[in-house]
XYZ file of C-alpha atoms in Angstrom:
312
model
C 8.348 -26.184 14.665
C 6.433 -29.462 14.618
C 3.690 -29.842 11.977
C 1.249 -32.749 11.779
C -1.494 -33.458 9.250
C -4.599 -35.512 9.998
C -6.660 -36.616 6.982
C -10.258 -37.346 8.008
C -12.979 -38.758 5.695
C -16.404 -37.110 5.841
C -19.827 -38.665 5.334
C -21.360 -35.213 4.743
C -20.297 -31.544 4.875
C -21.369 -31.314 8.530
C -19.739 -34.592 9.589
C -17.202 -33.861 12.338
C -17.385 -37.322 13.902
C -13.895 -38.270 12.689
C -12.374 -35.070 14.039
C -14.213 -35.472 17.327
C -13.008 -39.075 17.650
C -9.366 -38.021 17.245
C -9.786 -35.267 19.830
C -11.600 -37.501 22.318
C -8.897 -40.171 21.923
C -6.162 -37.629 22.623
C -4.620 -38.232 19.192
C -5.196 -34.616 18.155
C -4.873 -31.649 20.507
C -7.439 -29.097 19.265
C -5.414 -26.191 20.679
C -2.711 -27.036 18.118
C -5.000 -26.699 15.073
C -3.989 -23.793 12.849
C -5.732 -24.649 9.560
C -8.361 -26.944 8.085
C -8.416 -27.608 4.340
C -11.536 -29.491 3.303
C -12.946 -30.956 0.097
C -16.746 -30.825 0.018
C -19.210 -32.464 -2.337
C -20.906 -29.364 -3.752
C -20.530 -28.098 -7.303
C -17.600 -25.793 -6.564
C -19.406 -22.906 -8.265
C -21.023 -19.694 -6.976
C -23.998 -21.433 -5.345
C -21.960 -24.145 -3.617
C -23.172 -23.670 -0.051
C -21.591 -26.915 1.170
C -18.409 -24.886 1.732
C -20.102 -22.452 4.087
C -22.055 -25.267 5.741
C -18.843 -27.214 6.415
C -17.038 -24.112 7.669
C -19.890 -23.133 9.980
C -20.041 -26.653 11.403
C -16.314 -26.670 12.116
C -16.403 -23.222 13.718
C -19.340 -24.172 15.924
C -17.744 -27.430 17.030
C -14.276 -25.995 17.660
C -15.860 -22.964 19.313
C -17.360 -25.307 21.893
C -14.070 -27.180 22.333
C -11.664 -24.216 22.330
C -13.861 -21.182 22.870
C -15.144 -18.878 20.107
C -12.087 -16.615 20.152
C -9.558 -19.408 19.645
C -11.732 -21.084 17.004
C -11.807 -17.869 14.938
C -8.003 -17.818 14.759
C -7.980 -21.040 12.743
C -7.825 -20.732 8.948
C -10.757 -22.567 7.330
C -10.505 -23.307 3.611
C -13.232 -25.389 2.009
C -12.913 -26.345 -1.648
C -16.067 -27.500 -3.385
C -16.364 -30.313 -5.891
C -15.554 -34.006 -5.490
C -16.358 -35.084 -9.027
C -15.301 -38.508 -10.274
C -13.230 -40.469 -7.768
C -12.442 -37.583 -5.404
C -13.677 -38.206 -1.874
C -14.918 -35.598 0.662
C -12.484 -35.186 3.532
C -10.807 -32.767 5.941
C -7.092 -32.053 6.220
C -6.442 -30.788 9.739
C -3.049 -29.154 10.212
C -1.607 -28.825 13.699
C 1.451 -26.845 14.771
C 3.270 -26.902 18.086
C 6.680 -25.874 19.390
C 9.353 -28.522 19.087
C 10.119 -30.642 22.150
C 13.340 -29.588 23.943
C 15.098 -32.816 22.955
C 13.848 -32.852 19.349
C 16.503 -32.792 16.640
C 15.755 -30.204 13.926
C 15.899 -31.494 10.370
C 14.790 -30.590 6.872
C 11.024 -30.950 6.840
C 7.606 -29.321 6.665
C 6.903 -25.954 8.286
C 3.769 -23.836 7.971
C 2.463 -20.321 8.402
C -1.032 -18.833 8.186
C -2.471 -15.365 7.614
C -5.600 -13.572 6.463
C -6.302 -10.314 4.676
C -8.783 -7.574 5.444
C -12.256 -7.841 3.810
C -12.456 -6.618 0.220
C -15.004 -4.285 -1.328
C -16.719 -5.709 -4.445
C -14.717 -3.498 -6.821
C -11.440 -4.662 -5.229
C -12.076 -8.355 -5.855
C -9.984 -9.427 -8.814
C -8.263 -6.038 -8.983
C -4.718 -4.775 -8.357
C -5.644 -3.849 -4.788
C -6.311 -7.514 -4.113
C -3.012 -8.588 -5.689
C -1.029 -6.258 -3.457
C -2.999 -7.060 -0.297
C -2.594 -10.809 -0.832
C 1.150 -10.365 -1.416
C 1.468 -8.604 1.935
C -0.462 -11.369 3.701
C 1.691 -14.069 2.090
C 4.777 -12.329 3.501
C 3.167 -12.513 6.947
C 2.572 -16.255 6.574
C 6.135 -16.794 5.329
C 7.542 -14.965 8.345
C 5.364 -16.992 10.703
C 6.655 -20.213 9.115
C 10.266 -19.042 9.130
C 10.472 -19.494 5.363
C 12.245 -17.497 2.692
C 10.104 -16.892 -0.434
C 12.126 -19.365 -2.492
C 11.467 -22.093 0.105
C 7.679 -21.988 -0.292
C 6.337 -25.100 -2.007
C 2.596 -24.496 -1.799
C 0.402 -21.512 -0.973
C -3.312 -22.162 -0.515
C -5.733 -19.243 -0.607
C -9.466 -19.056 -0.102
C -10.760 -15.835 -1.633
C -14.148 -14.117 -2.024
C -16.377 -13.562 -5.036
C -18.839 -10.844 -6.051
C -22.486 -11.820 -5.604
C -25.151 -10.590 -8.010
C -26.537 -8.116 -5.465
C -23.053 -6.600 -5.127
C -22.215 -6.527 -8.839
C -24.226 -3.500 -9.951
C -22.054 -1.344 -12.199
C -19.180 -3.855 -12.246
C -20.252 -5.427 -15.577
C -19.339 -9.005 -14.745
C -21.129 -12.108 -13.570
C -20.682 -13.750 -10.202
C -19.044 -16.710 -11.930
C -16.588 -14.459 -13.754
C -15.755 -12.793 -10.454
C -14.637 -16.200 -9.132
C -12.052 -16.448 -11.895
C -10.961 -12.826 -11.419
C -10.597 -13.360 -7.674
C -8.545 -16.537 -8.104
C -6.379 -14.813 -10.694
C -5.663 -11.820 -8.477
C -4.951 -14.066 -5.475
C -2.551 -16.228 -7.486
C -0.703 -13.182 -8.810
C -0.459 -11.880 -5.252
C 1.343 -15.099 -4.364
C 3.575 -14.747 -7.416
C 4.429 -11.185 -6.395
C 5.266 -12.204 -2.827
C 7.444 -15.126 -3.904
C 9.335 -13.277 -6.629
C 7.791 -15.323 -9.426
C 6.964 -12.189 -11.422
C 9.416 -10.123 -13.414
C 10.187 -6.440 -12.869
C 7.569 -5.185 -15.345
C 4.626 -3.381 -13.703
C 1.279 -5.162 -13.622
C -1.818 -3.602 -15.146
C -5.455 -4.446 -14.317
C -6.114 -6.029 -17.716
C -3.449 -8.674 -17.075
C -5.322 -10.346 -14.229
C -6.853 -13.604 -15.413
C -6.148 -12.747 -19.054
C -2.396 -12.651 -19.582
C -1.323 -16.280 -19.251
C 2.340 -15.350 -19.525
C 2.292 -14.282 -15.872
C 1.388 -16.879 -13.272
C 2.415 -18.629 -10.073
C 3.812 -22.147 -9.933
C 3.079 -22.278 -6.211
C -0.420 -20.843 -5.697
C -3.676 -22.756 -5.313
C -6.630 -20.371 -5.194
C -10.241 -21.251 -4.426
C -13.058 -18.688 -4.436
C -16.312 -18.880 -2.534
C -19.359 -16.990 -1.330
C -18.688 -17.831 2.323
C -16.146 -15.085 3.061
C -15.183 -11.537 2.081
C -11.469 -11.673 2.864
C -8.699 -14.103 1.915
C -7.505 -16.879 4.211
C -4.019 -18.190 3.486
C -1.572 -20.856 4.487
C 1.959 -21.471 3.258
C 3.781 -24.812 3.241
C 7.496 -25.347 2.685
C 10.512 -27.274 3.879
C 13.073 -25.745 6.245
C 15.848 -26.852 8.586
C 13.951 -25.994 11.799
C 11.286 -28.706 11.365
C 10.976 -31.508 13.887
C 7.889 -33.327 12.567
C 7.746 -36.339 10.241
C 6.346 -34.549 7.182
C 8.009 -33.193 4.061
C 6.505 -31.602 0.957
C 7.363 -31.966 -2.733
C 6.014 -29.853 -5.566
C 5.772 -29.922 -9.360
C 3.732 -28.262 -12.109
C 1.342 -30.259 -14.287
C 1.700 -28.966 -17.834
C -1.643 -30.464 -18.839
C -4.454 -32.353 -17.129
C -2.992 -35.786 -17.983
C 0.560 -34.989 -16.864
C 1.280 -38.068 -14.762
C 5.032 -37.412 -14.910
C 4.585 -34.223 -12.880
C 2.920 -36.165 -10.089
C 5.769 -38.665 -10.034
C 8.203 -35.732 -9.944
C 6.425 -34.117 -6.992
C 6.630 -37.386 -5.084
C 10.301 -37.830 -6.002
C 11.032 -34.303 -4.795
C 10.049 -35.323 -1.268
C 12.838 -37.891 -1.156
C 10.351 -40.354 0.344
C 8.705 -43.478 -1.138
C 5.244 -43.146 -2.637
C 3.885 -45.484 0.041
C 4.393 -42.671 2.576
C 2.118 -40.128 0.864
C -0.424 -38.490 3.179
C -2.165 -36.398 0.537
C -1.726 -34.748 -2.854
C -3.105 -31.232 -3.354
C -3.686 -30.365 -7.008
C -5.321 -27.379 -8.697
C -6.478 -27.471 -12.311
C -8.965 -26.270 -14.859
C -9.699 -27.000 -18.504
C -7.016 -25.724 -20.874
C -8.304 -22.343 -22.105
C -6.872 -23.023 -25.587
C -9.478 -25.736 -26.049
C -6.944 -28.481 -26.711
C -5.081 -31.124 -24.740
C -2.064 -32.944 -26.181
C -2.986 -31.606 -29.611
C -6.580 -32.829 -29.501
C -9.711 -30.701 -29.189
C -11.628 -30.903 -25.911
C -15.175 -29.655 -25.366
C -15.079 -28.845 -21.665
C -15.228 -25.092 -22.310
C -18.216 -25.440 -24.644
C -20.451 -27.574 -22.446
C -23.473 -25.549 -21.342
C -24.642 -28.119 -18.805
C -21.527 -28.772 -16.711
C -18.865 -26.252 -15.721
C -15.434 -27.008 -17.160
C -13.959 -26.734 -13.673
C -16.036 -29.743 -12.631
C -14.837 -31.832 -15.564
C -11.199 -30.917 -14.999
C -11.415 -31.871 -11.317
C -12.662 -35.321 -12.300
C -9.856 -35.769 -14.821
C -7.030 -34.612 -12.566
C -8.436 -36.537 -9.606
C -8.368 -39.722 -11.664
C -4.799 -39.057 -12.846
Protein backbone atom coordinates (compact mmCIF):
# COMPACT_ATOMS: atom_id res chain seq x y z
CA UNK A 1 0.00 0.00 0.00
CA UNK A 2 1.34 3.41 -1.01
CA UNK A 3 -0.13 6.46 0.78
CA UNK A 4 0.58 10.07 -0.14
CA UNK A 5 -0.63 13.29 1.48
CA UNK A 6 -0.98 16.59 -0.36
CA UNK A 7 -1.47 19.69 1.82
CA UNK A 8 -3.15 22.47 -0.16
CA UNK A 9 -3.80 26.03 1.13
CA UNK A 10 -7.24 27.52 0.46
CA UNK A 11 -8.20 31.14 -0.17
CA UNK A 12 -11.85 30.36 0.65
CA UNK A 13 -14.03 27.32 1.43
CA UNK A 14 -14.83 26.87 -2.27
CA UNK A 15 -11.24 27.33 -3.47
CA UNK A 16 -10.17 24.19 -5.35
CA UNK A 17 -7.58 25.94 -7.50
CA UNK A 18 -4.66 24.31 -5.67
CA UNK A 19 -6.17 20.85 -6.02
CA UNK A 20 -6.97 21.46 -9.67
CA UNK A 21 -3.41 22.65 -10.33
CA UNK A 22 -1.94 19.45 -8.87
CA UNK A 23 -4.30 17.31 -10.95
CA UNK A 24 -3.67 19.25 -14.16
CA UNK A 25 0.10 18.99 -13.60
CA UNK A 26 -0.14 15.23 -13.15
CA UNK A 27 1.25 15.49 -9.62
CA UNK A 28 -1.94 14.04 -8.12
CA UNK A 29 -4.00 11.30 -9.75
CA UNK A 30 -7.62 12.02 -8.73
CA UNK A 31 -8.58 8.35 -9.07
CA UNK A 32 -6.26 7.63 -6.13
CA UNK A 33 -8.00 10.04 -3.72
CA UNK A 34 -9.66 8.20 -0.83
CA UNK A 35 -10.14 11.00 1.73
CA UNK A 36 -10.03 14.77 2.09
CA UNK A 37 -9.60 16.34 5.53
CA UNK A 38 -10.12 20.09 5.42
CA UNK A 39 -9.92 22.98 7.88
CA UNK A 40 -12.42 25.73 7.06
CA UNK A 41 -12.73 29.24 8.41
CA UNK A 42 -16.23 29.05 9.90
CA UNK A 43 -17.02 29.07 13.61
CA UNK A 44 -16.96 25.30 14.03
CA UNK A 45 -20.36 25.40 15.73
CA UNK A 46 -23.85 24.26 14.68
CA UNK A 47 -24.35 27.01 12.09
CA UNK A 48 -20.94 26.63 10.45
CA UNK A 49 -22.02 26.16 6.85
CA UNK A 50 -18.49 26.59 5.48
CA UNK A 51 -18.05 22.85 6.08
CA UNK A 52 -20.97 21.92 3.86
CA UNK A 53 -20.00 24.56 1.31
CA UNK A 54 -16.45 23.17 1.09
CA UNK A 55 -17.70 19.58 0.89
CA UNK A 56 -20.23 20.40 -1.83
CA UNK A 57 -17.57 22.21 -3.85
CA UNK A 58 -15.20 19.26 -3.63
CA UNK A 59 -17.91 16.76 -4.56
CA UNK A 60 -18.99 18.83 -7.55
CA UNK A 61 -15.44 19.29 -8.80
CA UNK A 62 -14.36 15.68 -8.30
CA UNK A 63 -17.69 14.51 -9.72
CA UNK A 64 -16.78 16.26 -12.96
CA UNK A 65 -13.24 14.83 -12.92
CA UNK A 66 -14.03 11.27 -11.80
CA UNK A 67 -17.76 10.89 -12.31
CA UNK A 68 -20.40 11.28 -9.57
CA UNK A 69 -20.23 7.64 -8.47
CA UNK A 70 -16.47 7.62 -7.87
CA UNK A 71 -16.58 11.03 -6.18
CA UNK A 72 -19.15 9.76 -3.65
CA UNK A 73 -16.80 6.98 -2.55
CA UNK A 74 -14.31 9.52 -1.20
CA UNK A 75 -14.50 10.36 2.51
CA UNK A 76 -14.95 14.12 3.01
CA UNK A 77 -14.27 15.50 6.49
CA UNK A 78 -14.40 19.25 6.98
CA UNK A 79 -13.50 20.69 10.37
CA UNK A 80 -14.62 24.24 11.06
CA UNK A 81 -12.66 26.91 12.87
CA UNK A 82 -9.27 28.43 12.03
CA UNK A 83 -9.00 30.74 15.01
CA UNK A 84 -5.69 32.40 15.84
CA UNK A 85 -2.83 31.30 13.60
CA UNK A 86 -4.54 28.27 12.06
CA UNK A 87 -4.78 28.49 8.28
CA UNK A 88 -7.55 27.07 6.03
CA UNK A 89 -6.30 24.16 3.96
CA UNK A 90 -7.08 20.74 2.50
CA UNK A 91 -5.29 17.48 3.26
CA UNK A 92 -5.82 15.18 0.29
CA UNK A 93 -4.94 11.54 0.95
CA UNK A 94 -4.24 9.23 -1.96
CA UNK A 95 -3.83 5.46 -1.89
CA UNK A 96 -2.59 3.15 -4.62
CA UNK A 97 -1.22 -0.38 -4.85
CA UNK A 98 2.51 -0.66 -4.39
CA UNK A 99 4.68 -0.87 -7.51
CA UNK A 100 5.92 -4.42 -8.25
CA UNK A 101 9.52 -3.47 -7.46
CA UNK A 102 8.71 -1.44 -4.33
CA UNK A 103 10.30 -2.62 -1.09
CA UNK A 104 7.78 -2.81 1.78
CA UNK A 105 8.82 -1.07 4.97
CA UNK A 106 7.37 0.26 8.20
CA UNK A 107 5.28 3.26 7.26
CA UNK A 108 1.85 4.85 6.89
CA UNK A 109 -1.18 2.85 5.77
CA UNK A 110 -4.80 3.97 5.69
CA UNK A 111 -8.35 2.68 5.60
CA UNK A 112 -11.71 4.43 5.22
CA UNK A 113 -15.32 3.57 6.04
CA UNK A 114 -18.70 5.14 6.70
CA UNK A 115 -21.69 4.22 8.82
CA UNK A 116 -25.37 4.17 7.98
CA UNK A 117 -27.38 7.38 8.64
CA UNK A 118 -28.50 7.87 12.24
CA UNK A 119 -31.94 8.81 13.51
CA UNK A 120 -31.96 11.87 15.82
CA UNK A 121 -32.45 9.77 18.96
CA UNK A 122 -29.46 7.58 18.03
CA UNK A 123 -27.00 10.47 17.81
CA UNK A 124 -24.90 10.46 20.95
CA UNK A 125 -26.44 7.20 22.13
CA UNK A 126 -25.18 3.63 22.62
CA UNK A 127 -26.43 2.68 19.16
CA UNK A 128 -24.00 5.18 17.70
CA UNK A 129 -21.11 3.87 19.81
CA UNK A 130 -21.64 0.33 18.58
CA UNK A 131 -22.21 1.32 14.94
CA UNK A 132 -19.05 3.45 14.88
CA UNK A 133 -17.05 0.59 16.42
CA UNK A 134 -18.16 -1.72 13.62
CA UNK A 135 -17.21 0.85 10.97
CA UNK A 136 -13.78 1.38 12.55
CA UNK A 137 -13.17 -2.38 12.26
CA UNK A 138 -13.99 -2.12 8.55
CA UNK A 139 -11.46 0.70 8.09
CA UNK A 140 -8.82 -1.23 10.05
CA UNK A 141 -9.31 -4.28 7.84
CA UNK A 142 -9.07 -2.16 4.70
CA UNK A 143 -5.78 -0.69 5.95
CA UNK A 144 -4.41 -4.06 7.02
CA UNK A 145 -3.99 -2.81 10.58
CA UNK A 146 -4.46 -4.52 13.92
CA UNK A 147 -6.32 -2.37 16.49
CA UNK A 148 -3.16 -1.74 18.50
CA UNK A 149 -1.42 -0.39 15.37
CA UNK A 150 -3.89 2.46 14.85
CA UNK A 151 -2.35 5.85 15.60
CA UNK A 152 -5.17 8.18 14.61
CA UNK A 153 -8.86 7.75 13.82
CA UNK A 154 -10.69 10.74 12.37
CA UNK A 155 -14.48 10.79 12.39
CA UNK A 156 -16.97 13.28 11.04
CA UNK A 157 -20.31 12.75 12.77
CA UNK A 158 -23.78 14.33 12.62
CA UNK A 159 -25.66 16.54 15.06
CA UNK A 160 -29.34 17.02 15.91
CA UNK A 161 -30.87 20.17 14.43
CA UNK A 162 -33.54 22.11 16.30
CA UNK A 163 -36.30 20.88 13.98
CA UNK A 164 -35.27 17.29 14.77
CA UNK A 165 -34.85 17.74 18.53
CA UNK A 166 -38.49 17.73 19.64
CA UNK A 167 -38.82 15.50 22.70
CA UNK A 168 -35.06 14.91 22.99
CA UNK A 169 -34.57 17.66 25.63
CA UNK A 170 -31.20 18.90 24.41
CA UNK A 171 -29.90 21.74 22.30
CA UNK A 172 -28.30 21.39 18.91
CA UNK A 173 -24.99 22.49 20.42
CA UNK A 174 -25.22 19.87 23.16
CA UNK A 175 -25.94 17.25 20.51
CA UNK A 176 -22.57 18.09 18.91
CA UNK A 177 -20.79 17.16 22.13
CA UNK A 178 -22.91 14.02 22.59
CA UNK A 179 -22.21 12.95 19.01
CA UNK A 180 -18.46 13.49 19.35
CA UNK A 181 -18.47 11.63 22.65
CA UNK A 182 -20.31 8.62 21.24
CA UNK A 183 -18.07 8.55 18.15
CA UNK A 184 -14.91 8.69 20.26
CA UNK A 185 -16.13 5.89 22.52
CA UNK A 186 -16.94 3.85 19.42
CA UNK A 187 -13.29 4.20 18.43
CA UNK A 188 -12.20 3.26 21.95
CA UNK A 189 -14.41 0.17 21.82
CA UNK A 190 -13.04 -0.91 18.44
CA UNK A 191 -9.42 -0.43 19.47
CA UNK A 192 -9.70 -2.12 22.85
CA UNK A 193 -9.13 1.10 24.78
CA UNK A 194 -12.11 0.42 27.05
CA UNK A 195 -12.20 -2.04 29.91
CA UNK A 196 -14.56 -5.00 30.24
CA UNK A 197 -17.22 -3.08 32.19
CA UNK A 198 -20.45 -2.49 30.23
CA UNK A 199 -21.18 1.03 29.03
CA UNK A 200 -24.36 2.83 30.01
CA UNK A 201 -25.99 5.77 28.18
CA UNK A 202 -25.22 8.24 30.98
CA UNK A 203 -21.48 7.68 30.54
CA UNK A 204 -21.32 9.21 27.08
CA UNK A 205 -19.77 12.67 27.25
CA UNK A 206 -20.05 12.72 31.05
CA UNK A 207 -17.76 10.06 32.48
CA UNK A 208 -14.27 11.36 31.77
CA UNK A 209 -12.68 8.18 33.09
CA UNK A 210 -13.49 6.47 29.78
CA UNK A 211 -12.01 7.92 26.62
CA UNK A 212 -9.96 7.26 23.50
CA UNK A 213 -6.34 8.31 23.08
CA UNK A 214 -6.65 7.81 19.33
CA UNK A 215 -9.96 9.37 18.25
CA UNK A 216 -10.52 12.81 16.75
CA UNK A 217 -14.23 13.51 16.35
CA UNK A 218 -15.81 16.48 14.58
CA UNK A 219 -19.58 17.01 14.37
CA UNK A 220 -21.45 18.96 11.73
CA UNK A 221 -24.82 19.70 10.19
CA UNK A 222 -23.70 18.61 6.71
CA UNK A 223 -24.22 14.86 7.12
CA UNK A 224 -26.38 12.30 8.92
CA UNK A 225 -23.92 9.40 9.05
CA UNK A 226 -20.30 9.11 10.19
CA UNK A 227 -17.36 9.22 7.79
CA UNK A 228 -14.16 7.66 9.09
CA UNK A 229 -10.53 7.16 8.26
CA UNK A 230 -7.85 5.30 10.17
CA UNK A 231 -4.11 5.98 10.03
CA UNK A 232 -1.36 3.73 11.37
CA UNK A 233 2.06 2.31 10.61
CA UNK A 234 2.52 -1.22 9.25
CA UNK A 235 5.16 -3.30 7.49
CA UNK A 236 3.34 -3.39 4.12
CA UNK A 237 3.76 0.35 3.41
CA UNK A 238 5.78 1.51 0.42
CA UNK A 239 5.23 5.29 0.61
CA UNK A 240 7.44 7.91 2.25
CA UNK A 241 5.13 8.78 5.15
CA UNK A 242 5.08 7.68 8.77
CA UNK A 243 2.85 8.76 11.65
CA UNK A 244 3.62 9.46 15.31
CA UNK A 245 1.09 10.03 18.07
CA UNK A 246 0.94 11.39 21.61
CA UNK A 247 -1.68 12.72 24.04
CA UNK A 248 -1.66 16.35 25.18
CA UNK A 249 -2.49 16.37 28.88
CA UNK A 250 -3.45 20.04 28.76
CA UNK A 251 -3.73 22.74 26.11
CA UNK A 252 -0.16 24.00 26.66
CA UNK A 253 1.48 20.56 26.60
CA UNK A 254 4.35 21.25 24.22
CA UNK A 255 6.21 18.13 25.39
CA UNK A 256 3.48 15.92 23.91
CA UNK A 257 3.98 17.49 20.50
CA UNK A 258 7.71 16.88 20.69
CA UNK A 259 6.97 13.28 21.72
CA UNK A 260 4.64 12.73 18.76
CA UNK A 261 7.33 13.98 16.41
CA UNK A 262 9.98 11.82 18.09
CA UNK A 263 7.72 8.78 17.75
CA UNK A 264 7.94 9.06 13.97
CA UNK A 265 11.69 8.52 14.08
CA UNK A 266 12.06 11.40 11.60
CA UNK A 267 13.43 14.94 12.06
CA UNK A 268 10.97 17.75 12.71
CA UNK A 269 11.96 19.36 9.41
CA UNK A 270 10.14 16.52 7.61
CA UNK A 271 6.70 17.18 9.15
CA UNK A 272 3.86 17.36 6.62
CA UNK A 273 1.10 18.18 9.09
CA UNK A 274 0.05 17.88 12.73
CA UNK A 275 -3.55 16.92 13.50
CA UNK A 276 -4.65 17.93 17.00
CA UNK A 277 -8.02 17.84 18.75
CA UNK A 278 -8.73 19.83 21.90
CA UNK A 279 -11.26 21.71 23.94
CA UNK A 280 -11.21 23.79 27.11
CA UNK A 281 -10.54 21.75 30.25
CA UNK A 282 -14.00 21.03 31.71
CA UNK A 283 -12.62 21.43 35.26
CA UNK A 284 -12.16 25.14 34.58
CA UNK A 285 -8.44 25.12 35.34
CA UNK A 286 -5.19 24.75 33.43
CA UNK A 287 -1.89 24.06 35.21
CA UNK A 288 -3.56 24.96 38.50
CA UNK A 289 -4.88 28.32 37.31
CA UNK A 290 -8.50 29.25 36.63
CA UNK A 291 -9.50 29.80 33.00
CA UNK A 292 -12.70 31.50 31.85
CA UNK A 293 -13.21 29.83 28.49
CA UNK A 294 -16.23 27.86 29.74
CA UNK A 295 -17.88 30.98 31.18
CA UNK A 296 -17.60 33.26 28.16
CA UNK A 297 -21.06 33.93 26.74
CA UNK A 298 -19.76 35.58 23.57
CA UNK A 299 -17.26 33.05 22.22
CA UNK A 300 -17.53 29.26 22.37
CA UNK A 301 -14.80 27.62 24.44
CA UNK A 302 -14.03 25.32 21.52
CA UNK A 303 -12.99 28.36 19.48
CA UNK A 304 -10.65 29.62 22.19
CA UNK A 305 -9.06 26.21 22.70
CA UNK A 306 -8.41 25.84 18.97
CA UNK A 307 -6.53 29.14 18.98
CA UNK A 308 -4.45 28.10 21.99
CA UNK A 309 -3.53 24.63 20.73
CA UNK A 310 -2.88 25.94 17.22
CA UNK A 311 -0.40 28.44 18.63
CA UNK A 312 1.32 25.76 20.74
